[in-house]
Structure formats: structure tokens, C-alpha cells
Amino acid sequence: MVAQAKKRELKEAQKRKKQLEDRCKLEESIGTAAQTWNQEILPNWSTVCTSRRVRDLWWQGIPPSVRGRVWSLAVGNELNITHELYNICLSRAKEKWTTAAPFSETESEDAGSSDRESSLELIKLDISRTFPQLCIFQKGGPYHDVLHSILGAYTCYRPDVGYVQGMSFIAAVLILNLDTADAFIAFANLLNKPCQMAFFRVDHSLMLTYFAAFEVFFEENLPKLFAHFKKNNLTPDIYLIDWIFTLYSKSLPLDLACRVWDVFCRDGEEFLFRTALGLLRLYQDVLTSMDFIHMAQFLTRLPDLIPAEQLFQHIAAIHMSSRNRKWAQVLQALTEQKRSGVRLPGAEVLS
């Protein structure tokens, strides 16, 4: 017994040593990468950002210390939003908060969708549901007021869009990586991208086009799983809407979601759908053995532990080309098909 106990103790010690060595190696590689980004890439951004070397480094994950700056540069500021404009929008939001009538959670559920989505009060309810495990966005937490401010300012900046559930997760991820005003600028520009605008404005026609494009590449890459989904009537809207709405920040562990964001900022909307296919490829063996209910449950609540490197290997194995047409070409063809009056698959789901 003593010998067995000593053996176990030795194994545990070796395991701890290995974990410590791995952590040290990871920290060292992150430090080296941060130095490369700070000294070589960021000062020469416009000339090197599209080079093969930088794209390869990007794929490996951006070091947390420079992530916010890289995201800002990659997302850009086509809307030309200034810090001053953010402060103006925030002042307007604060004025509305002071004049708004008290708003209960029960009332929010009963309100009409347009009232609910544009309500500054609903933001308060949603903030408490944003990354609750971190305890930093909830009432009394260090980032509660910052998140409240950015979301409130956005409803005044884009009253035609208002506040939509899911936005709080996107704003929260940006807050963790950027100063407040810069987070707002990145937030507004991200939401202004065609895919995000289609989903947040609930443009059914365009959402269906995105789903149809996704299914083209789904069938191309994972024909067996695609057939299984079809047989069980599992349509993309069941799992994709939540993934796209929150840019995976609600569905994936936060560190992994940030890695997805890294490449999304580099490659645009196509990467969101490529990531979805990577997830389906990672879990295809599990999914093919499930029925509709279990598949839907699995995809709407993914495992807590998802191996990052493994997922990115599966994403890398996805080919975003169908009959020599890239994502943008397939999307364009389906858009034209829709305009000509041809009904896209799954139209009954969102109509």
C-alpha cells in the first residue's frame, strides 16, 4: 500500500511538473508573439497585414495584450465614428434613462418586439445575463456601467436598429479588449457589416439566403451529416442564429471565442460559417448517432470544454469552395435567385 501511494504521488508530481512546463512554454510563446506584433507588425500595419507570414501568425491566435488594437485595425472605422460622437450618444441615452418609466422583467416579456428591442430598459435586464460566470458585468461589477453605456449609446446612434438581445455579448467581448470609446467604435462598425445587420434587423429574406449558402458548403464538406440533418428536419436556424448573433461569444468558452474573433476580423463573415462547419465536423460522429431533439439540445448548448487546437484543425479542413465558387459568389448567386422569385430552401421556417 505504501509503495502504491508513493507511485501515485510520483505520478501526480510528474503530471504537475508537465502542466507547469506546458504553461511556461505557452506564456513564453505568447510573449514572443506579442513582441513580434508590437515591434514588427503593428508599426507597419498597412504594408504587412495581408502578408502570408502575418496571416499565419493571425491564425495561431493574437496575443491578448495586442488583440484589441489588431481587432480595431482589422474591423476599421468606415462609419467615421469619433470619441466625441460616442459621448454625444451616451449623453442622449442618459437623458432617456432619467425620463424612462420603471420597467419590470415581466413587462419586457409582454412588450411588442419593436418596443422590446428598442427599449433602453431591456438592456439592464440583459446585462445581468452577460457572462454571469465572470461576475464583472453584473450590478456592482467593474464593467457593468461600461457595458450599459455602450449599449445605451448604440440605441441612440442607431434608433432604427435599437437594442437586440445578443448584442450585449458582442459589446462585452470588445470591452474586455478595448477602451470604452474604441470598443463602441468597433461595436458599431461590426454591427454595420452586411451579415450582422441582416440578423440584427431580422431581415428574413437575407437570413434565408445566408442559411441557403451555408447549406451549400455543409453538403459539400459533410455530406453524411448533412443527409442526417435533412432526414431529421434539423434546419440551420435552430443552431446558427445564436452562433451568428453573438459571434460565438455565448456558445464557446471565452478564450476560444476570442480566437474565432481573431480570424473573423481577418476573413469577415465567411469565417463565421466556416467555424460552424468546423464545429459540426468536430462533433459529426456524436451528432450522426442522435435524433432531432438530442442534436438540437447539443448544438444549442455546446460542451464546456472544446479543444481549441482540435477545433481549428477541423476549421482548417473545411473547404469554402463549391463548384469553383467561393462563399461570396455562392451568396451572390442565391441573392439573385431570390430576387428572381425562386423560393429558397427553408423559406417556410422564417416566413
XYZ file of C-alpha atoms in Angstrom:
351
model
C 0.000 0.000 0.000
C 2.814 2.385 0.859
C 4.525 1.563 -2.439
C 1.267 2.198 -4.358
C 0.739 5.510 -2.568
C 4.301 6.589 -3.400
C 3.756 5.580 -7.030
C 0.559 7.641 -7.206
C 2.303 10.566 -5.545
C 5.155 10.367 -8.068
C 2.677 10.283 -10.975
C 0.858 13.324 -9.628
C 4.140 15.185 -9.180
C 5.174 14.347 -12.751
C 1.768 15.479 -14.028
C 2.039 18.797 -12.149
C 5.567 19.301 -13.478
C 4.393 18.663 -17.046
C 1.484 21.122 -16.634
C 3.864 23.764 -15.275
C 6.291 23.230 -18.159
C 3.442 23.483 -20.693
C 2.176 26.687 -19.062
C 5.667 28.209 -19.122
C 6.096 27.272 -22.803
C 2.694 28.817 -23.627
C 3.487 32.034 -21.754
C 6.873 32.224 -23.470
C 5.347 31.748 -26.930
C 2.663 34.387 -26.184
C 5.370 36.804 -25.033
C 7.441 36.209 -28.180
C 4.354 36.621 -30.393
C 3.378 39.858 -28.611
C 6.881 41.218 -29.238
C 6.587 40.363 -32.947
C 3.181 42.074 -33.230
C 4.323 45.161 -31.302
C 7.688 45.673 -32.945
C 7.250 44.339 -36.485
C 3.589 44.126 -37.476
C 1.632 46.977 -35.851
C 4.117 49.757 -36.763
C 3.975 48.585 -40.421
C 0.323 47.510 -40.462
C -0.772 48.760 -43.874
C 2.128 47.104 -45.700
C 2.345 43.754 -43.863
C -1.228 42.943 -42.707
C -2.009 40.879 -45.814
C 1.348 39.050 -45.990
C 1.450 35.280 -45.673
C 3.570 35.432 -42.508
C 1.170 37.770 -40.714
C -1.862 35.751 -41.821
C -0.233 32.597 -40.428
C 0.516 34.316 -37.110
C -3.059 35.605 -37.074
C -4.431 32.074 -37.442
C -2.408 30.923 -34.422
C -4.213 33.467 -32.242
C -3.456 37.095 -31.453
C -1.717 37.684 -28.092
C -4.229 39.166 -25.607
C -2.055 42.250 -24.993
C -2.383 43.396 -28.626
C -5.705 41.790 -29.541
C -7.790 44.942 -29.159
C -5.510 47.020 -31.361
C -5.465 44.368 -34.086
C -9.254 43.979 -33.986
C -9.708 47.765 -34.269
C -7.402 47.964 -37.276
C -8.953 44.918 -38.954
C -12.591 45.974 -38.386
C -11.820 49.536 -39.417
C -13.983 52.612 -38.948
C -15.926 53.060 -42.189
C -18.601 54.888 -40.206
C -16.042 57.523 -39.148
C -17.256 57.464 -35.544
C -15.293 59.708 -33.189
C -14.909 59.647 -29.412
C -16.943 62.873 -29.374
C -19.846 61.209 -31.203
C -19.797 58.364 -28.670
C -20.040 60.909 -25.824
C -22.973 62.676 -27.539
C -24.856 59.367 -27.983
C -24.110 58.411 -24.392
C -25.458 61.765 -23.119
C -28.686 61.206 -25.064
C -29.008 57.693 -23.627
C -28.538 59.026 -20.091
C -31.257 61.587 -20.685
C -33.617 58.793 -21.758
C -32.702 56.711 -18.707
C -33.625 59.551 -16.367
C -37.014 60.082 -18.023
C -37.885 56.414 -18.658
C -40.619 54.812 -16.571
C -39.645 51.813 -14.382
C -39.660 48.625 -16.436
C -40.038 45.136 -14.989
C -38.810 41.858 -16.440
C -42.410 40.605 -16.739
C -43.398 43.652 -18.757
C -40.397 43.151 -21.052
C -41.601 39.683 -21.991
C -45.105 41.001 -22.783
C -43.987 44.036 -24.787
C -44.153 44.121 -28.561
C -40.942 43.064 -30.275
C -40.164 46.533 -31.662
C -40.721 48.149 -28.253
C -38.661 45.463 -26.557
C -35.754 45.701 -28.967
C -35.515 49.483 -28.807
C -36.019 49.706 -25.055
C -33.120 51.037 -23.035
C -34.607 49.238 -20.040
C -34.251 45.812 -21.630
C -30.508 46.462 -21.751
C -30.445 46.472 -17.944
C -32.070 43.046 -17.872
C -29.698 41.607 -20.452
C -26.527 42.925 -18.838
C -27.126 40.667 -15.826
C -27.296 37.679 -18.221
C -24.000 38.524 -19.934
C -21.141 36.199 -18.942
C -22.675 35.667 -15.465
C -19.818 33.307 -14.551
C -17.324 36.205 -14.773
C -19.324 38.405 -12.337
C -17.819 41.577 -13.877
C -20.793 42.785 -15.938
C -23.447 42.261 -13.289
C -24.697 45.023 -10.968
C -21.805 46.163 -8.796
C -19.218 44.620 -11.131
C -16.392 46.752 -12.609
C -17.717 46.632 -16.178
C -21.468 46.878 -15.537
C -21.727 50.611 -16.220
C -19.365 50.439 -19.212
C -21.478 47.753 -20.903
C -24.653 49.679 -20.057
C -23.162 52.847 -21.577
C -22.049 51.264 -24.859
C -25.370 49.517 -25.455
C -27.359 52.602 -24.492
C -25.244 54.831 -26.740
C -25.774 52.426 -29.646
C -29.576 52.605 -29.337
C -29.266 56.384 -29.738
C -26.737 56.073 -32.564
C -28.917 53.571 -34.469
C -32.531 54.002 -33.282
C -33.627 52.182 -36.471
C -31.909 49.042 -35.129
C -32.250 49.677 -31.408
C -31.154 47.090 -28.892
C -31.463 43.425 -29.819
C -30.751 40.524 -27.477
C -27.327 39.094 -28.238
C -25.671 42.484 -28.682
C -24.577 42.564 -25.037
C -22.216 39.601 -25.567
C -20.509 41.271 -28.541
C -20.098 44.552 -26.660
C -18.782 42.691 -23.579
C -16.035 40.923 -25.568
C -14.947 44.262 -27.036
C -14.933 45.907 -23.589
C -12.555 43.203 -22.341
C -10.101 44.091 -25.099
C -10.523 47.830 -25.789
C -11.015 51.184 -24.067
C -14.669 52.224 -23.832
C -14.898 54.677 -26.752
C -12.814 52.408 -29.014
C -14.997 49.448 -28.031
C -18.069 51.469 -29.097
C -16.448 52.361 -32.444
C -15.585 48.707 -33.139
C -19.056 47.603 -31.944
C -20.943 49.975 -34.260
C -18.729 49.092 -37.237
C -19.021 45.347 -36.598
C -22.813 45.542 -36.403
C -22.834 47.534 -39.638
C -21.370 44.593 -41.602
C -23.931 43.031 -44.013
C -24.282 39.716 -42.180
C -24.670 41.254 -38.705
C -27.095 43.895 -39.977
C -29.213 41.210 -41.668
C -29.501 39.247 -38.419
C -29.928 42.148 -36.004
C -32.572 43.773 -38.199
C -34.193 40.339 -38.574
C -34.190 40.567 -42.370
C -35.849 37.203 -43.008
C -35.118 37.186 -46.725
C -31.402 37.842 -46.278
C -31.128 35.454 -43.320
C -32.600 32.703 -45.505
C -30.018 33.492 -48.189
C -27.220 33.100 -45.638
C -28.691 29.793 -44.428
C -29.008 28.526 -48.007
C -25.370 29.475 -48.729
C -24.293 27.724 -45.533
C -26.112 24.554 -46.586
C -24.305 24.536 -49.954
C -20.960 24.268 -48.139
C -22.406 21.960 -45.468
C -23.417 19.408 -48.098
C -20.095 19.845 -49.904
C -17.948 19.276 -46.803
C -20.026 16.916 -44.642
C -22.433 15.014 -46.940
C -23.197 12.222 -44.447
C -24.025 14.603 -41.593
C -25.925 16.899 -43.979
C -28.131 13.962 -45.035
C -28.685 13.040 -41.374
C -29.773 16.612 -40.566
C -32.115 16.628 -43.580
C -33.624 13.307 -42.581
C -34.327 14.666 -39.093
C -35.518 18.084 -40.387
C -32.822 19.912 -38.411
C -32.568 23.285 -40.151
C -29.692 25.805 -39.741
C -31.861 28.409 -38.000
C -32.127 26.126 -34.948
C -28.433 26.422 -34.077
C -26.876 29.055 -36.375
C -28.901 32.077 -35.264
C -27.477 32.070 -31.738
C -23.931 31.444 -33.001
C -24.101 34.312 -35.510
C -25.995 36.726 -33.228
C -23.314 36.592 -30.529
C -20.339 35.832 -32.824
C -19.886 32.601 -30.801
C -19.156 34.537 -27.599
C -22.122 32.943 -25.809
C -21.682 29.455 -27.295
C -17.926 28.867 -26.942
C -15.541 29.242 -23.986
C -14.441 32.897 -23.927
C -10.771 32.286 -24.811
C -11.805 30.118 -27.758
C -14.440 32.644 -28.875
C -11.693 35.301 -28.934
C -9.607 33.098 -31.228
C -12.600 32.767 -33.546
C -12.975 36.556 -33.428
C -9.291 36.919 -34.356
C -9.792 35.186 -37.694
C -13.297 36.605 -38.186
C -11.758 40.099 -38.050
C -9.275 38.933 -40.690
C -11.590 36.986 -43.023
C -15.024 38.515 -42.457
C -18.441 36.832 -42.333
C -17.317 33.755 -44.272
C -15.302 32.646 -41.243
C -18.414 32.599 -39.030
C -19.956 29.955 -41.282
C -16.655 28.125 -41.703
C -16.410 27.923 -37.898
C -19.938 26.464 -37.781
C -18.873 23.770 -40.249
C -15.712 23.159 -38.223
C -17.824 22.580 -35.101
C -20.124 20.197 -36.986
C -17.071 18.351 -38.347
C -15.549 18.110 -34.854
C -18.713 16.529 -33.459
C -20.042 14.733 -36.533
C -19.594 11.233 -35.059
C -21.593 12.221 -31.978
C -24.269 14.021 -33.993
C -24.886 11.227 -36.505
C -25.920 8.935 -33.641
C -28.522 11.412 -32.309
C -32.169 12.148 -33.096
C -33.609 15.637 -33.717
C -34.153 16.602 -30.069
C -30.717 15.486 -28.883
C -28.967 17.166 -31.828
C -30.818 20.423 -31.215
C -30.002 20.288 -27.492
C -26.342 19.512 -28.183
C -25.878 22.309 -30.725
C -27.683 24.947 -28.661
C -25.567 24.070 -25.612
C -22.130 23.002 -26.772
C -19.727 21.194 -24.399
C -17.991 23.398 -21.817
C -14.597 22.022 -22.790
C -13.850 22.306 -26.506
C -10.236 21.585 -27.530
C -9.100 24.770 -29.299
C -6.362 23.271 -31.466
C -8.609 20.394 -32.468
C -11.422 22.753 -33.446
C -9.083 24.910 -35.521
C -7.744 21.791 -37.262
C -11.310 20.926 -38.244
C -11.988 24.511 -39.362
C -8.807 24.393 -41.473
C -10.067 21.186 -43.123
C -13.261 22.928 -44.326
C -13.131 23.937 -47.989
C -15.068 27.103 -48.703
C -15.367 26.387 -52.398
C -18.268 24.748 -54.222
C -18.078 24.041 -57.933
C -15.204 26.534 -58.175
C -17.330 29.213 -56.488
C -16.248 30.937 -53.282
C -18.544 31.953 -50.417
C -19.234 35.457 -51.778
C -20.067 34.077 -55.247
C -22.483 31.470 -53.864
C -24.139 34.119 -51.674
C -24.453 36.473 -54.657
C -25.940 33.736 -56.868
C -28.516 32.856 -54.203
C -29.369 36.546 -53.708
C -30.033 36.900 -57.440
C -32.042 33.679 -57.399
C -34.142 35.086 -54.564
C -34.699 38.355 -56.466
C -35.930 36.417 -59.487
C -38.670 34.891 -57.329
C -37.207 31.404 -56.790
C -38.092 30.147 -53.286
C -35.006 29.182 -51.288
C -34.906 26.007 -49.161
C -36.194 26.554 -45.637
C -38.211 29.661 -46.536
C -41.150 28.300 -44.577
C -39.059 28.314 -41.387
C -38.665 32.077 -41.156
C -41.683 33.248 -43.153
